[in-house]
mmCIF file of C-alpha atoms in Angstrom:
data_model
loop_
_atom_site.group_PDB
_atom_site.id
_atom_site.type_symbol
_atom_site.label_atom_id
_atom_site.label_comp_id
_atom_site.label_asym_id
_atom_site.label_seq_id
_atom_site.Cartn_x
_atom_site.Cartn_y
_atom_site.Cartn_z
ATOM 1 C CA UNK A 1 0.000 0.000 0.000
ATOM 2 C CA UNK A 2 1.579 3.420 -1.389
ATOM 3 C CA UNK A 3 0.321 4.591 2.182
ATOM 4 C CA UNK A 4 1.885 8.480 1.600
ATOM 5 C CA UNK A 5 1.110 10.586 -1.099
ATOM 6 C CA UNK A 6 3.154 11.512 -3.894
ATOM 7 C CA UNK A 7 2.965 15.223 -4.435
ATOM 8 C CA UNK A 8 2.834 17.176 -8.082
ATOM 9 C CA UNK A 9 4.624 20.302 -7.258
ATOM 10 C CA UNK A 10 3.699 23.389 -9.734
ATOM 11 C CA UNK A 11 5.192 26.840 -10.068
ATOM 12 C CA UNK A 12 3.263 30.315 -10.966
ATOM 13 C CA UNK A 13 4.819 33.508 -11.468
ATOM 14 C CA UNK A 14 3.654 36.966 -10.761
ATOM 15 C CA UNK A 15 4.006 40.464 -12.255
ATOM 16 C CA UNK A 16 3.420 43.968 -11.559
ATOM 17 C CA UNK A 17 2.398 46.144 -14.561
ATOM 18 C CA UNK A 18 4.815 48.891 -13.856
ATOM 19 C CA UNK A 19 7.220 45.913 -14.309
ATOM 20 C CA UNK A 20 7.986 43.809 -17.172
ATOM 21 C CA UNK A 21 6.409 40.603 -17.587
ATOM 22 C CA UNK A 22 9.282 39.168 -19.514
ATOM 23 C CA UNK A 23 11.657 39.124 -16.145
ATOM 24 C CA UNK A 24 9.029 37.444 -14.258
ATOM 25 C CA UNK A 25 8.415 34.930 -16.792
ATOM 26 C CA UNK A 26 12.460 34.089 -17.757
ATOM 27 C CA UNK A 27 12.800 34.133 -13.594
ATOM 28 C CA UNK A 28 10.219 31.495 -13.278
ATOM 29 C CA UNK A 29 11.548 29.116 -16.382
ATOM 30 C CA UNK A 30 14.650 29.765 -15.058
ATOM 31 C CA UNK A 31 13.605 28.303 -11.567
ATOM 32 C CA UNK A 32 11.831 25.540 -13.543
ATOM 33 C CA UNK A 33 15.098 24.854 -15.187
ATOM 34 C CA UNK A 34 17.192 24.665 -12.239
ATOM 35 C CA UNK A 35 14.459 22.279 -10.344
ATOM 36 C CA UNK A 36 14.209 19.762 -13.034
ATOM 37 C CA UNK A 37 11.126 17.993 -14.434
ATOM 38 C CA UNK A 38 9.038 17.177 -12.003
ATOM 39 C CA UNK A 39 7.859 20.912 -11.281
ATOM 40 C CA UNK A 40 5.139 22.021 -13.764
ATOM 41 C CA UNK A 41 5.541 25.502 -14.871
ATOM 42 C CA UNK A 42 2.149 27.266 -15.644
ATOM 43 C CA UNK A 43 2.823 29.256 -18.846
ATOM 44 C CA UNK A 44 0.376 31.993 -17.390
ATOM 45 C CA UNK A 45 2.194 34.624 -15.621
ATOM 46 C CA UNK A 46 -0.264 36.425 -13.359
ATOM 47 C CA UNK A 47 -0.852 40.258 -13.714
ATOM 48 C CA UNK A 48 -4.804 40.274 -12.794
ATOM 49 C CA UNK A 49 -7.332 39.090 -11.053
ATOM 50 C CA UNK A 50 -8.531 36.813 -14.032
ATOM 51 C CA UNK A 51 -4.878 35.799 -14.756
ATOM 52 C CA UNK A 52 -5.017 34.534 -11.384
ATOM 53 C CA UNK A 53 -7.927 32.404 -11.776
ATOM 54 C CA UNK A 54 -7.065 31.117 -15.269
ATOM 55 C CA UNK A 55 -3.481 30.295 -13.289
ATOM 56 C CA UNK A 56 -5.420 28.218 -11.255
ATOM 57 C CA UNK A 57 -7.602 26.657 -13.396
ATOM 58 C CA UNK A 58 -4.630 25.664 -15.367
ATOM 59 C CA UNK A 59 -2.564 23.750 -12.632
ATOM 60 C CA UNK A 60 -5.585 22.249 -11.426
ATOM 61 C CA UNK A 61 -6.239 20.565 -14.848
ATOM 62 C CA UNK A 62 -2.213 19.549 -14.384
ATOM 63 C CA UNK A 63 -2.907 18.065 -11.757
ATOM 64 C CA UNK A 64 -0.516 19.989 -9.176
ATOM 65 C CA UNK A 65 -0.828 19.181 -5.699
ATOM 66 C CA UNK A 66 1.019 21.316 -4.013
ATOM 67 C CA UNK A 67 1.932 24.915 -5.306
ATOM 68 C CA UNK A 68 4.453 27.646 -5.363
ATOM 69 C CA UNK A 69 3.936 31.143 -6.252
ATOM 70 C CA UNK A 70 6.832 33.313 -7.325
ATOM 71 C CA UNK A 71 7.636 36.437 -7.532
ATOM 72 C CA UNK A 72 9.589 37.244 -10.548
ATOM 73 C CA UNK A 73 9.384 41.090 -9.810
ATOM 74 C CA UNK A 74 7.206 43.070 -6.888
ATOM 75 C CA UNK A 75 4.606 41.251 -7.754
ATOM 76 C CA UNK A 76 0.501 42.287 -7.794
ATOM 77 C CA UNK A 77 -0.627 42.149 -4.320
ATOM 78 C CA UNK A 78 -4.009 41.391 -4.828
ATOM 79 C CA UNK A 79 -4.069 39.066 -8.094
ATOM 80 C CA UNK A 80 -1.007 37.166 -6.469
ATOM 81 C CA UNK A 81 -2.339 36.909 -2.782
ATOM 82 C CA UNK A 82 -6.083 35.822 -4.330
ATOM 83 C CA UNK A 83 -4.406 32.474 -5.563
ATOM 84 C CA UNK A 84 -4.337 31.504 -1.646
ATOM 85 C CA UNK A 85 -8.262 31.646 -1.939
ATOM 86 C CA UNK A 86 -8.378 29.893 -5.445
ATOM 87 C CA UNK A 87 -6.191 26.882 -4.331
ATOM 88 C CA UNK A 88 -7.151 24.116 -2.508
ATOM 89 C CA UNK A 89 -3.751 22.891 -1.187
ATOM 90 C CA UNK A 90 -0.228 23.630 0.459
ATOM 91 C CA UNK A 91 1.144 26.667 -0.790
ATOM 92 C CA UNK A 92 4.827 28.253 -1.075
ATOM 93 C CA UNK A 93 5.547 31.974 -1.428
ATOM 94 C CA UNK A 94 9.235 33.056 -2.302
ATOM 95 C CA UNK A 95 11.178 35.697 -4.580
ATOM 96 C CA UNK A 96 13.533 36.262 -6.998
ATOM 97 C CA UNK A 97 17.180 37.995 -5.815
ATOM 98 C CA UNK A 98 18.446 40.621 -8.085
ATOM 99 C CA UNK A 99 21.087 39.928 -10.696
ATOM 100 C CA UNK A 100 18.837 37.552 -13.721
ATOM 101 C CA UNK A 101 19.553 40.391 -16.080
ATOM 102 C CA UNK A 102 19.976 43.706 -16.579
ATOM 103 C CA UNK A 103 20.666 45.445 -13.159
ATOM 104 C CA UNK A 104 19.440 48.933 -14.388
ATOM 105 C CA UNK A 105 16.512 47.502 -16.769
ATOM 106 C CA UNK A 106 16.167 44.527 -15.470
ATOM 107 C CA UNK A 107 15.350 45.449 -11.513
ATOM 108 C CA UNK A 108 13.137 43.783 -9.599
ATOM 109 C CA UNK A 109 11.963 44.821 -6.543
ATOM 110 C CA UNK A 110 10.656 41.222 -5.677
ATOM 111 C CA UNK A 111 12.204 41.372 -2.242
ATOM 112 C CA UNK A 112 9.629 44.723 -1.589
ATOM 113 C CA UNK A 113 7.097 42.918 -2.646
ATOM 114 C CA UNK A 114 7.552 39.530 -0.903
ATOM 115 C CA UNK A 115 6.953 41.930 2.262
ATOM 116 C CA UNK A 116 3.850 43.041 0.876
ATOM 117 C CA UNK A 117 2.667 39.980 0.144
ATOM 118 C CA UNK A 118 3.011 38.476 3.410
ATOM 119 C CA UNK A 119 1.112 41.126 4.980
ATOM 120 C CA UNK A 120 -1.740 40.585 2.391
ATOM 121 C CA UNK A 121 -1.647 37.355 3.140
ATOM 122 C CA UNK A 122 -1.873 37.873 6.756
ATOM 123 C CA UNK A 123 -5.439 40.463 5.738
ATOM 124 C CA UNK A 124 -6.531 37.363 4.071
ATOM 125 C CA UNK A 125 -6.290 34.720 6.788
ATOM 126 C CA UNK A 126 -4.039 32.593 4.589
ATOM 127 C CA UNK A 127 -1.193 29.886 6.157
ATOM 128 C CA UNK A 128 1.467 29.287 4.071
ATOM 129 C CA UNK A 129 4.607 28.428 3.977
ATOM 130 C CA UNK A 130 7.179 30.912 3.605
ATOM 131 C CA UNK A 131 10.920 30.071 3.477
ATOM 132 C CA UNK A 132 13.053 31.524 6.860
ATOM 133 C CA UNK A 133 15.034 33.863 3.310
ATOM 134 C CA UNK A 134 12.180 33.999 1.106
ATOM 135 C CA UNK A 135 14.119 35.479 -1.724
ATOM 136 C CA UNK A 136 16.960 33.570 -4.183
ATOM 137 C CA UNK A 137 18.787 32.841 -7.661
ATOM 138 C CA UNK A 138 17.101 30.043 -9.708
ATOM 139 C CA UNK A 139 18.662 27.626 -7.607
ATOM 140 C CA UNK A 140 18.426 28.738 -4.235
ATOM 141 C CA UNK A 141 14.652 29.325 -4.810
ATOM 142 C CA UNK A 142 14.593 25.269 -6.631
ATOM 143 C CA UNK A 143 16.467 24.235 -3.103
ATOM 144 C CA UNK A 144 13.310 26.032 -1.223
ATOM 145 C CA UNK A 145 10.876 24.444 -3.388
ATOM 146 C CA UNK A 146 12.447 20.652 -2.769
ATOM 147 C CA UNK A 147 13.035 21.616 1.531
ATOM 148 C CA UNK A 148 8.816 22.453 0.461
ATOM 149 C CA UNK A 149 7.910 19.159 -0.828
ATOM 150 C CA UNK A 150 8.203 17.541 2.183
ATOM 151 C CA UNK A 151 5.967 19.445 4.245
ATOM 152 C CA UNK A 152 3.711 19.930 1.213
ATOM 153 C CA UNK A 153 3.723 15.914 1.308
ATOM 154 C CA UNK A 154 2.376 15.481 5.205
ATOM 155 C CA UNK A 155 0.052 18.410 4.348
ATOM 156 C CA UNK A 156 -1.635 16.566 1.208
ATOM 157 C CA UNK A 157 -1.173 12.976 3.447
ATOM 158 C CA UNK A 158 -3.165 14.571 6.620
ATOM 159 C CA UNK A 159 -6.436 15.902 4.123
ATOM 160 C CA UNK A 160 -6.537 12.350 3.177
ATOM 161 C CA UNK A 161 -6.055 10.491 6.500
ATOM 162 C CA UNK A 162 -8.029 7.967 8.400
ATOM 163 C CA UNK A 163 -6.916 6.741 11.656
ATOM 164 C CA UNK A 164 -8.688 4.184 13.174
ATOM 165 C CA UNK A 165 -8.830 3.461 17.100
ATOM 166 C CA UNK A 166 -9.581 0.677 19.339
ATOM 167 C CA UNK A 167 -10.276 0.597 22.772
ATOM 168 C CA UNK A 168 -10.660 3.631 25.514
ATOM 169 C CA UNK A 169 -7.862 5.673 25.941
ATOM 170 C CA UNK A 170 -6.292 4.600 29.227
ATOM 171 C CA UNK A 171 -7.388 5.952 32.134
ATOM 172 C CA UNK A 172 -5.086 8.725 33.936
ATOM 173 C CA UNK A 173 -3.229 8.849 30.991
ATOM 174 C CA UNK A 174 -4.109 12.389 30.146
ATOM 175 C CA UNK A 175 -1.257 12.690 27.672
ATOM 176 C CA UNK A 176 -3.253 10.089 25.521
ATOM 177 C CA UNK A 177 -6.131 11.997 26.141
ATOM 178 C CA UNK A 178 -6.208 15.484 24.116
ATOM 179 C CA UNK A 179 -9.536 16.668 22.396
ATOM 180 C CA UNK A 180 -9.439 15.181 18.723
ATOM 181 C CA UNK A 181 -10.887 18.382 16.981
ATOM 182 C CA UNK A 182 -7.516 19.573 16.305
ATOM 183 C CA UNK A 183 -7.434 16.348 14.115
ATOM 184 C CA UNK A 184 -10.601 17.421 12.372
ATOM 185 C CA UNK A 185 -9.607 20.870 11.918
ATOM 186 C CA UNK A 186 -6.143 19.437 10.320
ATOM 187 C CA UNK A 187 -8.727 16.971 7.557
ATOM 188 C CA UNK A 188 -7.627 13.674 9.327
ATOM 189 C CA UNK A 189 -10.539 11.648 9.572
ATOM 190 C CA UNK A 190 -10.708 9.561 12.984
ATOM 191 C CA UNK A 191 -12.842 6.694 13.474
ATOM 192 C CA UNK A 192 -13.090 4.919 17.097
ATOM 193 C CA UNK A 193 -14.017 1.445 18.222
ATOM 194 C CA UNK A 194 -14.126 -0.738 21.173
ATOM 195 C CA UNK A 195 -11.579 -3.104 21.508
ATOM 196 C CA UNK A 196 -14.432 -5.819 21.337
ATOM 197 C CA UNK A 197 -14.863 -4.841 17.858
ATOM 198 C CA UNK A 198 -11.558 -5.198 17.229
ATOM 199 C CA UNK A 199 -11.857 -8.636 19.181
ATOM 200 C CA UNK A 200 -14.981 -9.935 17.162
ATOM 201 C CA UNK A 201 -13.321 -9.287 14.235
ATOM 202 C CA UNK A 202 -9.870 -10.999 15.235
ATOM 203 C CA UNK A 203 -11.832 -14.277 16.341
ATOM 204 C CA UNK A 204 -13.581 -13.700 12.816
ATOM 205 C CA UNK A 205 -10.333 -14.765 11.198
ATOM 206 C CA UNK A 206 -9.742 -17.681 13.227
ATOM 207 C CA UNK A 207 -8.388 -20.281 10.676
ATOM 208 C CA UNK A 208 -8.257 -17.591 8.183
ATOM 209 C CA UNK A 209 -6.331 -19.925 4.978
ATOM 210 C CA UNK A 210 -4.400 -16.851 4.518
ATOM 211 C CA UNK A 211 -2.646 -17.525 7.984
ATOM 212 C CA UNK A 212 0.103 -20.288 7.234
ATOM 213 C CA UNK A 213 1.200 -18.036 4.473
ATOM 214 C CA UNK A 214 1.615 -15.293 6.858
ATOM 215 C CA UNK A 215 3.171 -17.459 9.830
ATOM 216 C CA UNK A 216 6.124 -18.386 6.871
ATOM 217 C CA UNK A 217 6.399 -14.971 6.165
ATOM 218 C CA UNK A 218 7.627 -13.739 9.620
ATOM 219 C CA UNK A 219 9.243 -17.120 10.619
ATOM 220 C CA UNK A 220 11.527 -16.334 7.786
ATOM 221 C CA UNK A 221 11.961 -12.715 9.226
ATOM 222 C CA UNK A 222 12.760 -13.659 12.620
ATOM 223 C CA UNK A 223 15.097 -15.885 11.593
ATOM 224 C CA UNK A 224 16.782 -19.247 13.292
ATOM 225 C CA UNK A 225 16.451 -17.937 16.702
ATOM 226 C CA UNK A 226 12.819 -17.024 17.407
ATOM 227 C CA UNK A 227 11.633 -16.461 20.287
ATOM 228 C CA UNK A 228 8.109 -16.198 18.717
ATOM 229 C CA UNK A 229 7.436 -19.223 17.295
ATOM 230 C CA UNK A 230 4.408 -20.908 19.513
ATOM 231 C CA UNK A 231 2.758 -17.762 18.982
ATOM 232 C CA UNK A 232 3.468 -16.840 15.165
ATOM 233 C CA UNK A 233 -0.234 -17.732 13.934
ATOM 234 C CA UNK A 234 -2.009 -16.109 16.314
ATOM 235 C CA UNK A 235 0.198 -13.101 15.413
ATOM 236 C CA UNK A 236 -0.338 -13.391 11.941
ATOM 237 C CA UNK A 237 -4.126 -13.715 12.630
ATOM 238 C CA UNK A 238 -4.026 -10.406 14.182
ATOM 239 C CA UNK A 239 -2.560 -8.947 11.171
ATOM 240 C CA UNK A 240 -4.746 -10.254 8.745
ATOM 241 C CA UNK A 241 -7.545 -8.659 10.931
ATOM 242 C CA UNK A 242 -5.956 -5.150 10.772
ATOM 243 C CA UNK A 243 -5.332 -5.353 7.338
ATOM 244 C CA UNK A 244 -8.784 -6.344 6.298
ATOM 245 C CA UNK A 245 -9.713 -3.882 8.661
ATOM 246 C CA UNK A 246 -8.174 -0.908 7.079
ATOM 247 C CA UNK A 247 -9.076 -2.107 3.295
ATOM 248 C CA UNK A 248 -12.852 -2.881 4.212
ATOM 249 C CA UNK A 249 -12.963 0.556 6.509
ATOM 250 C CA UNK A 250 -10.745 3.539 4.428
ATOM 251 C CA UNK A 251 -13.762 4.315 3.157
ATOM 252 C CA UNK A 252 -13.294 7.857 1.249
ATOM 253 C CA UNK A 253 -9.727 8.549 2.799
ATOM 254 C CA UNK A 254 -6.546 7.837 1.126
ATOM 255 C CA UNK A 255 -4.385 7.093 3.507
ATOM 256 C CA UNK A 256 -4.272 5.047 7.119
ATOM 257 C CA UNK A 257 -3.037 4.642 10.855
ATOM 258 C CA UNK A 258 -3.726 3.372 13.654
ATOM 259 C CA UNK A 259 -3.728 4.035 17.673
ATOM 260 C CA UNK A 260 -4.634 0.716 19.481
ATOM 261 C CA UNK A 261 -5.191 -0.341 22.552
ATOM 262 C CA UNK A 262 -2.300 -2.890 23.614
ATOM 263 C CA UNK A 263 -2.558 -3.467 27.693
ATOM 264 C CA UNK A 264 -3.661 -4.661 29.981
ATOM 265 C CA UNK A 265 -6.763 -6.629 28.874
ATOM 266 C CA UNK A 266 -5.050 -7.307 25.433
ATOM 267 C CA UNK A 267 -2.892 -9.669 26.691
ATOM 268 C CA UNK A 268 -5.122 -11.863 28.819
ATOM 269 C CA UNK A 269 -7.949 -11.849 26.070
ATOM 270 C CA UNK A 270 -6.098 -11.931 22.780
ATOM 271 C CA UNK A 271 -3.039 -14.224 24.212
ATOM 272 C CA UNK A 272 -0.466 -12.025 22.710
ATOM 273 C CA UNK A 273 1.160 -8.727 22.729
ATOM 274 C CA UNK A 274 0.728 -6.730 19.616
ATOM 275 C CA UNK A 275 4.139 -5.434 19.133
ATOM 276 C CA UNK A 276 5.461 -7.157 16.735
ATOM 277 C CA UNK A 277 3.223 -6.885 14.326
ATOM 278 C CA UNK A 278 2.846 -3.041 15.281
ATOM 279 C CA UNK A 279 6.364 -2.894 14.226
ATOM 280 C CA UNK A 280 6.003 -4.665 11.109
ATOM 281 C CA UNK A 281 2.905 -2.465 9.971
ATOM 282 C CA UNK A 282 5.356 0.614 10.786
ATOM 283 C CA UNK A 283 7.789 -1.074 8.663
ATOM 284 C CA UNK A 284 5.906 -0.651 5.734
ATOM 285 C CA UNK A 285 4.377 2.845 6.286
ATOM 286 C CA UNK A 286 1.240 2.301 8.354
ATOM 287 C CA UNK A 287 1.787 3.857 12.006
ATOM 288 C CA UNK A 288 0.590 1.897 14.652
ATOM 289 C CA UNK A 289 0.774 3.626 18.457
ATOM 290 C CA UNK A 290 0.036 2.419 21.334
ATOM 291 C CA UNK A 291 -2.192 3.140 24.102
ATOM 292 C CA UNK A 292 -4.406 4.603 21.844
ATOM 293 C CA UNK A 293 -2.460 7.211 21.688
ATOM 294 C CA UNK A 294 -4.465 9.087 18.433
ATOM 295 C CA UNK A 295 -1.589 12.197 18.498
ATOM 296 C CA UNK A 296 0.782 9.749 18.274
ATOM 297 C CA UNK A 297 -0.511 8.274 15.551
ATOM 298 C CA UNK A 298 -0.949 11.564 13.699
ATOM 299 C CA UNK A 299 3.080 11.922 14.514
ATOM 300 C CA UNK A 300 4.366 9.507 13.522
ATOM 301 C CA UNK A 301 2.142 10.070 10.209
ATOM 302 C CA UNK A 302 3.840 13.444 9.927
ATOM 303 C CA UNK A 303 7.061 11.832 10.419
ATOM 304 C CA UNK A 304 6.926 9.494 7.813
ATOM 305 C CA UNK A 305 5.744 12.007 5.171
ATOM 306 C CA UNK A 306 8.722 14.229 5.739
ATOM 307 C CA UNK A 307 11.419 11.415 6.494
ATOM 308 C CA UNK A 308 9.449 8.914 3.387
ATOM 309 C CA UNK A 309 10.947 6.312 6.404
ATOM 310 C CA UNK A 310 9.704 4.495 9.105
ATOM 311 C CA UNK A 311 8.566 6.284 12.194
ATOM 312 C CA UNK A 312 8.349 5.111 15.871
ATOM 313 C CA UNK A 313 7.525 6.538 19.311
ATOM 314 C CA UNK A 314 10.539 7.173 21.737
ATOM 315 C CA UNK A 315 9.324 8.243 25.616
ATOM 316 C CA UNK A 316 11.494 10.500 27.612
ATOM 317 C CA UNK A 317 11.323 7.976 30.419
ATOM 318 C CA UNK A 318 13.738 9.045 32.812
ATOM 319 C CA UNK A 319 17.137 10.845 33.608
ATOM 320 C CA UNK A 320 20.754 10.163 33.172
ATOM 321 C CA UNK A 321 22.584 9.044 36.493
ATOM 322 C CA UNK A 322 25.401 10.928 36.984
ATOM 323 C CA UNK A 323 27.998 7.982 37.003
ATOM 324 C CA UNK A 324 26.617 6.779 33.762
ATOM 325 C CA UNK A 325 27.466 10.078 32.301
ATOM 326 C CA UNK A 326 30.364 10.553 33.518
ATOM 327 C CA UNK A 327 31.369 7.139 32.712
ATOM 328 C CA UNK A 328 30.138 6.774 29.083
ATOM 329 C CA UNK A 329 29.097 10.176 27.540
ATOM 330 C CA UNK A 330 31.373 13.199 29.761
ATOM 331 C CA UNK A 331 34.109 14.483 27.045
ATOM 332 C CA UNK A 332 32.764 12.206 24.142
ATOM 333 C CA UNK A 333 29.669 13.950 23.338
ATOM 334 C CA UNK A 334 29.306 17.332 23.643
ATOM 335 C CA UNK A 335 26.556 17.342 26.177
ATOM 336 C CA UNK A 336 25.904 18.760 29.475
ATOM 337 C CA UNK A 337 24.344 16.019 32.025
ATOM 338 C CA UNK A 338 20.573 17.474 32.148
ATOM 339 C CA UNK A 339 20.620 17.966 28.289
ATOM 340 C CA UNK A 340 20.365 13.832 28.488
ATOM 341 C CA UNK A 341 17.611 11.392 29.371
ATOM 342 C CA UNK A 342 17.426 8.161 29.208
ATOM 343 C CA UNK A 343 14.423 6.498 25.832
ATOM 344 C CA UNK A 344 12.286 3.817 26.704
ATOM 345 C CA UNK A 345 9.332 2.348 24.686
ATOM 346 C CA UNK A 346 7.867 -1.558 25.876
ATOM 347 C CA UNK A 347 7.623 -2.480 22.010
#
């Protein structure tokens, strides 16, 4: 399961009437150039109002996921800040540094302008993402669009999330236990269950004929010496569960994780813990937490959308004693002793 998405990145340009269009446009191919063929370059450079929508129009039909808006020269404030409004996705502003060109005809002024626009932006109520130096050469602004794509990725990967839940979050742990609107307000979908569904539906697959298959599969992982081996097809049960789970349940979303619960009842009713199998799910993109831990879920989503790697959960769990430091980390590492702590996680 391609389980992140893979992002179309597209580049508009801007211009300012009292400006020439031609510097915006060679700015922008120029940028296009130095990025390389996976950036589409809209061949509309955007003056007006309509400009802007046409712009629009035209990298929607191109499919463009995520979007960058350039500033060849100072740019039209309104036309250029309007495209926030017109697209549906994450967006980049940035500008071109002097010296494309002519230095008497050829002037700019993007830099000006890239202040104006971020104020406009700010009257408009618009988030986006604006590089710490917003301003570059053709390939200092192509090295801000690809430090973009990342962040454009978990962006695009959260609008199209499900994560699914079993089981209560655990009482008194209140750092499980955050209000999930924050979710909703970010386009992740969240659906919650019992852990009885998630029960009914593991004793569901109880001599599943998919399950030898499976039990092969991670006896040849683990290797000669497994510790795991009484308990392999119960284990692979419970991953042909979540897996049927996810492709029966995605419903309208794109993309999946999961927050289950994993103690104490799991053990004594399910005869296993899940770990293993959490970690192989990781493994191949899906985040499972534990604890039901939904915000750690949506992290290690995030994390895998930026990294395109697996993604785990590492609690601060307690501090360094001093005669361990001194012992093992005093004069090797450049770290004082309470800028350490000591990473635990049961899985």
């Amino acid at each position: 399961m391609q389980n992140i998405p893979v992002v179309k990145m597209g580049i508009i340009s801007v211009s300012r009437g009292c400006f020439p269009i031609e510097l915006s446009e060679m700015r922008r191919h120029n940028v296009a150039k130095a990025y390389g063929a996976d950036l589409y370059e809209c061949p509309i450079c955007v003056e007006t109002e309509l400009d802007a929508k046409k712009a629009v129009e035209d990298v929607k039909a191109a499919g463009v996921d995520a979007l960058v808006v350039f500033l060849g020269n100072f740019g039209p404030e309104t036309p250029e800040t309007m495209i926030a409004d017109m697209f549906d996705g994450p967006l980049m502003y940035t500008c071109a540094a002097e010296g494309d060109g002519d230095l008497m005809n050829g002037r700019g002024d993007a830099y000006c302008g890239m202040l104006n626009a971020s104020y406009n932006l700010g009257l408009r109520g618009k988030k986006v993402y604006i590089p710490e130096y917003p301003c570059g050469t053709a390939e200092e602004v192509a090295q801000q669009i690809r430090e973009f794509v990342p962040v454009a990725t978990a962006l695009v990967g959260l609008k199209g999330l499900k994560i699914f839940a079993f089981g209560p979050r655990p009482n008194d742990f209140l750092a499980c236990n955050a209000p999930i609107k924050a979710l909703y307000d970010l386009g992740v979908a969240v659906e919650e269950h019992s852990e009885l569904d998630l029960l009914v539906a593991y004793n569901k697959h109880k001599d599943d004929p998919r399950i030898p298959a499976k039990v092969e599969e991670m006896a040849a992982e683990l290797g000669n010496e497994n510790p795991y081996a009484g308990v392999l097809p119960r284990l692979a049960q419970y991953e042909l569960t979540l897996e049927d789970w996810m492709k029966d349940n995605l419903g309208c979303s794109k993309y999946a994780a999961f927050a289950n619960k994993c103690w104490p009842a799991f053990q004594t009713e399910f005869g296993f813990v899940p770990c293993y199998v959490n970690s192989r799910f990781t493994g191949r993109g899906i985040p499972i937490s534990c604890e039901v831990d939904i915000y750690g879920a949506l992290s290690e989503y995030i994390g895998l959308c930026v990294s395109n790697a697996p993604v785990t959960l590492l609690d601060i769990n307690n501090s360094v004693p001093a005669q361990i430091y001194n012992e093992d980390i005093k004069g090797k590492c450049d770290y004082r002793l309470n800028e350490t702590f000591m990473g635990f996680h049961c899985g």
